[in-house]
mmCIF file of C-alpha atoms in Angstrom:
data_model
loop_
_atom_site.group_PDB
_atom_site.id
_atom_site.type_symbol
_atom_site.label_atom_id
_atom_site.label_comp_id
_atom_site.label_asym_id
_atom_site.label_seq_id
_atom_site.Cartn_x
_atom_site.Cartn_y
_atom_site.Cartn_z
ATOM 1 C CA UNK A 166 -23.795 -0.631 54.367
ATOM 2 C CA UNK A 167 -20.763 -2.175 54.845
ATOM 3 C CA UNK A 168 -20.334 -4.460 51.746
ATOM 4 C CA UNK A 169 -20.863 -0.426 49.606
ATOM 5 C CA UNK A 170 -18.204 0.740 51.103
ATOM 6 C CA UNK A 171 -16.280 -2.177 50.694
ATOM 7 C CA UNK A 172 -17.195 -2.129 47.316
ATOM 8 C CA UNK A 173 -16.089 1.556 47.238
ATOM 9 C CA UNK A 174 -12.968 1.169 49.170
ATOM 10 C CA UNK A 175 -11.929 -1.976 46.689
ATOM 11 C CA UNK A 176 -12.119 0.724 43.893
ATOM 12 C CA UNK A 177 -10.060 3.446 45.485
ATOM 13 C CA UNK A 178 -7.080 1.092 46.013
ATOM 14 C CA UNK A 179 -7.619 -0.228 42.838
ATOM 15 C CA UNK A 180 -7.143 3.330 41.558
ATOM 16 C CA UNK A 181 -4.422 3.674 43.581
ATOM 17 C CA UNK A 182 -5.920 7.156 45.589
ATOM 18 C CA UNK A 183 -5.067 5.219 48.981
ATOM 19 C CA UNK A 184 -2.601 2.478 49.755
ATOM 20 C CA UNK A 185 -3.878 -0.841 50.253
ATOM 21 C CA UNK A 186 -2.096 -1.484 53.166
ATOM 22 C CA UNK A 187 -4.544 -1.051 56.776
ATOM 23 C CA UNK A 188 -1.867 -0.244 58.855
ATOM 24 C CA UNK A 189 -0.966 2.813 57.024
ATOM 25 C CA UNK A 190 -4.512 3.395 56.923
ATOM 26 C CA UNK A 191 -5.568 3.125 60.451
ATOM 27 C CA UNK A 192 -2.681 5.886 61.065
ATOM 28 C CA UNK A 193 -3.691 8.423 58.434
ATOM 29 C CA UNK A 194 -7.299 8.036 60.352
ATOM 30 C CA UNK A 195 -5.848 8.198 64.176
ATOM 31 C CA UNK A 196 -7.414 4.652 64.526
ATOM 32 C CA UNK A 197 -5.721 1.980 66.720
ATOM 33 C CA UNK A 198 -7.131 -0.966 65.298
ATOM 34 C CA UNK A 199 -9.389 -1.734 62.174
ATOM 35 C CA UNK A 200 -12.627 -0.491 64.114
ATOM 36 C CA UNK A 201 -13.547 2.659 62.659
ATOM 37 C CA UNK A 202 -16.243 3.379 64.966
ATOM 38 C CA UNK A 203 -14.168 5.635 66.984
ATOM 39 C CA UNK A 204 -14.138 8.075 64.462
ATOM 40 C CA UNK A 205 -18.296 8.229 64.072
ATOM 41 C CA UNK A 206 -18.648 11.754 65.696
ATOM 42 C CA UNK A 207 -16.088 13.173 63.641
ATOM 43 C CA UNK A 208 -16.501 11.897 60.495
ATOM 44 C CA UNK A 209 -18.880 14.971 59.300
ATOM 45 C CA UNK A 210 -15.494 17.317 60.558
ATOM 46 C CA UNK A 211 -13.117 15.246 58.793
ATOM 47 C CA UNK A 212 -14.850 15.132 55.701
ATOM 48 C CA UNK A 213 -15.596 18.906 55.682
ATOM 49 C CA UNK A 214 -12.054 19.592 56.655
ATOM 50 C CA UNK A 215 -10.493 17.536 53.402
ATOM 51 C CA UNK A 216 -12.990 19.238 51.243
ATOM 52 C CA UNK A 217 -11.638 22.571 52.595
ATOM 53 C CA UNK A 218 -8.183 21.813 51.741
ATOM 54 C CA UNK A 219 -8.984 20.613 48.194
ATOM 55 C CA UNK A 220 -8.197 16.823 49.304
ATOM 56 C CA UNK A 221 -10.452 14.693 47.679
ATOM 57 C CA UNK A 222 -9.954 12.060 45.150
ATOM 58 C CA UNK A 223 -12.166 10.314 41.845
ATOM 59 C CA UNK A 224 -13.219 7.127 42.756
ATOM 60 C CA UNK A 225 -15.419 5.193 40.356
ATOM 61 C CA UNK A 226 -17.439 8.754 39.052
ATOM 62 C CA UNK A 227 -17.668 9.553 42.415
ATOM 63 C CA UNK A 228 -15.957 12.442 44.350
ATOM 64 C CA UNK A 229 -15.095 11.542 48.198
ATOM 65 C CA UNK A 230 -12.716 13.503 50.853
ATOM 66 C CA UNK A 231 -9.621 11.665 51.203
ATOM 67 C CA UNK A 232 -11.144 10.593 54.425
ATOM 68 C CA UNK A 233 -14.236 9.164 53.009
ATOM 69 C CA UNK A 234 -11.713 7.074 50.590
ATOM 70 C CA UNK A 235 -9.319 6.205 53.053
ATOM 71 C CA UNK A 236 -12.394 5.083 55.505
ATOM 72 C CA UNK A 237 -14.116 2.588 52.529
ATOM 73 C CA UNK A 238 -10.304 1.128 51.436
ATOM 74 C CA UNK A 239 -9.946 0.342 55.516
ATOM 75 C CA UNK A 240 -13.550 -1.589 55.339
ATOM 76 C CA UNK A 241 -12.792 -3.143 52.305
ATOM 77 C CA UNK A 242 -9.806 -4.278 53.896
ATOM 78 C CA UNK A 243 -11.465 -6.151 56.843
ATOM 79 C CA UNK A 244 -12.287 -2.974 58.818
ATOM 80 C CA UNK A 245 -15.164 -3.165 60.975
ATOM 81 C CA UNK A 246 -17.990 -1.131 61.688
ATOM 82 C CA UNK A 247 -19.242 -1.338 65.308
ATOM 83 C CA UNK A 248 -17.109 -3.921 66.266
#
């Protein structure tokens, strides 16, 4: 699972719809560190939420909340997934 959404994340900073920078990243999210298992129960909310407000972005054919995007670029970026 994680090595798709690296391979997802890798193509949303390469299209420049998030920064390729984890810091800024882990912010936009409310993370503290590069674990985004914290946000697990919310994800579903997030995602509906950015949807709602018309923020989503193309990434490689695919459409994805901003959320979803900025959540693959973190992974791709040596985020971890229950860490």
């Amino acid at each position: 699972v994680e090595s798709a959404l690296a391979e997802v994340g890798r193509a949303a900073i390469a299209d420049g719809v998030v920064p390729a920078d984890r810091k800024i990243l882990q912010s936009a999210l409310g993370l503290s560190s590069h674990d985004v298992t914290p946000l697990a129960g919310q994800i579903n909310d997030l995602v509906v939420a950015d949807f709602a407000a018309g923020d989503s972005v193309n990434v490689a054919g695919w459409v994805l909340s901003r959320t979803e995007a900025r959540i693959c670029a973190l992974v791709a970026l040596g985020g971890q997934i229950g860490a």
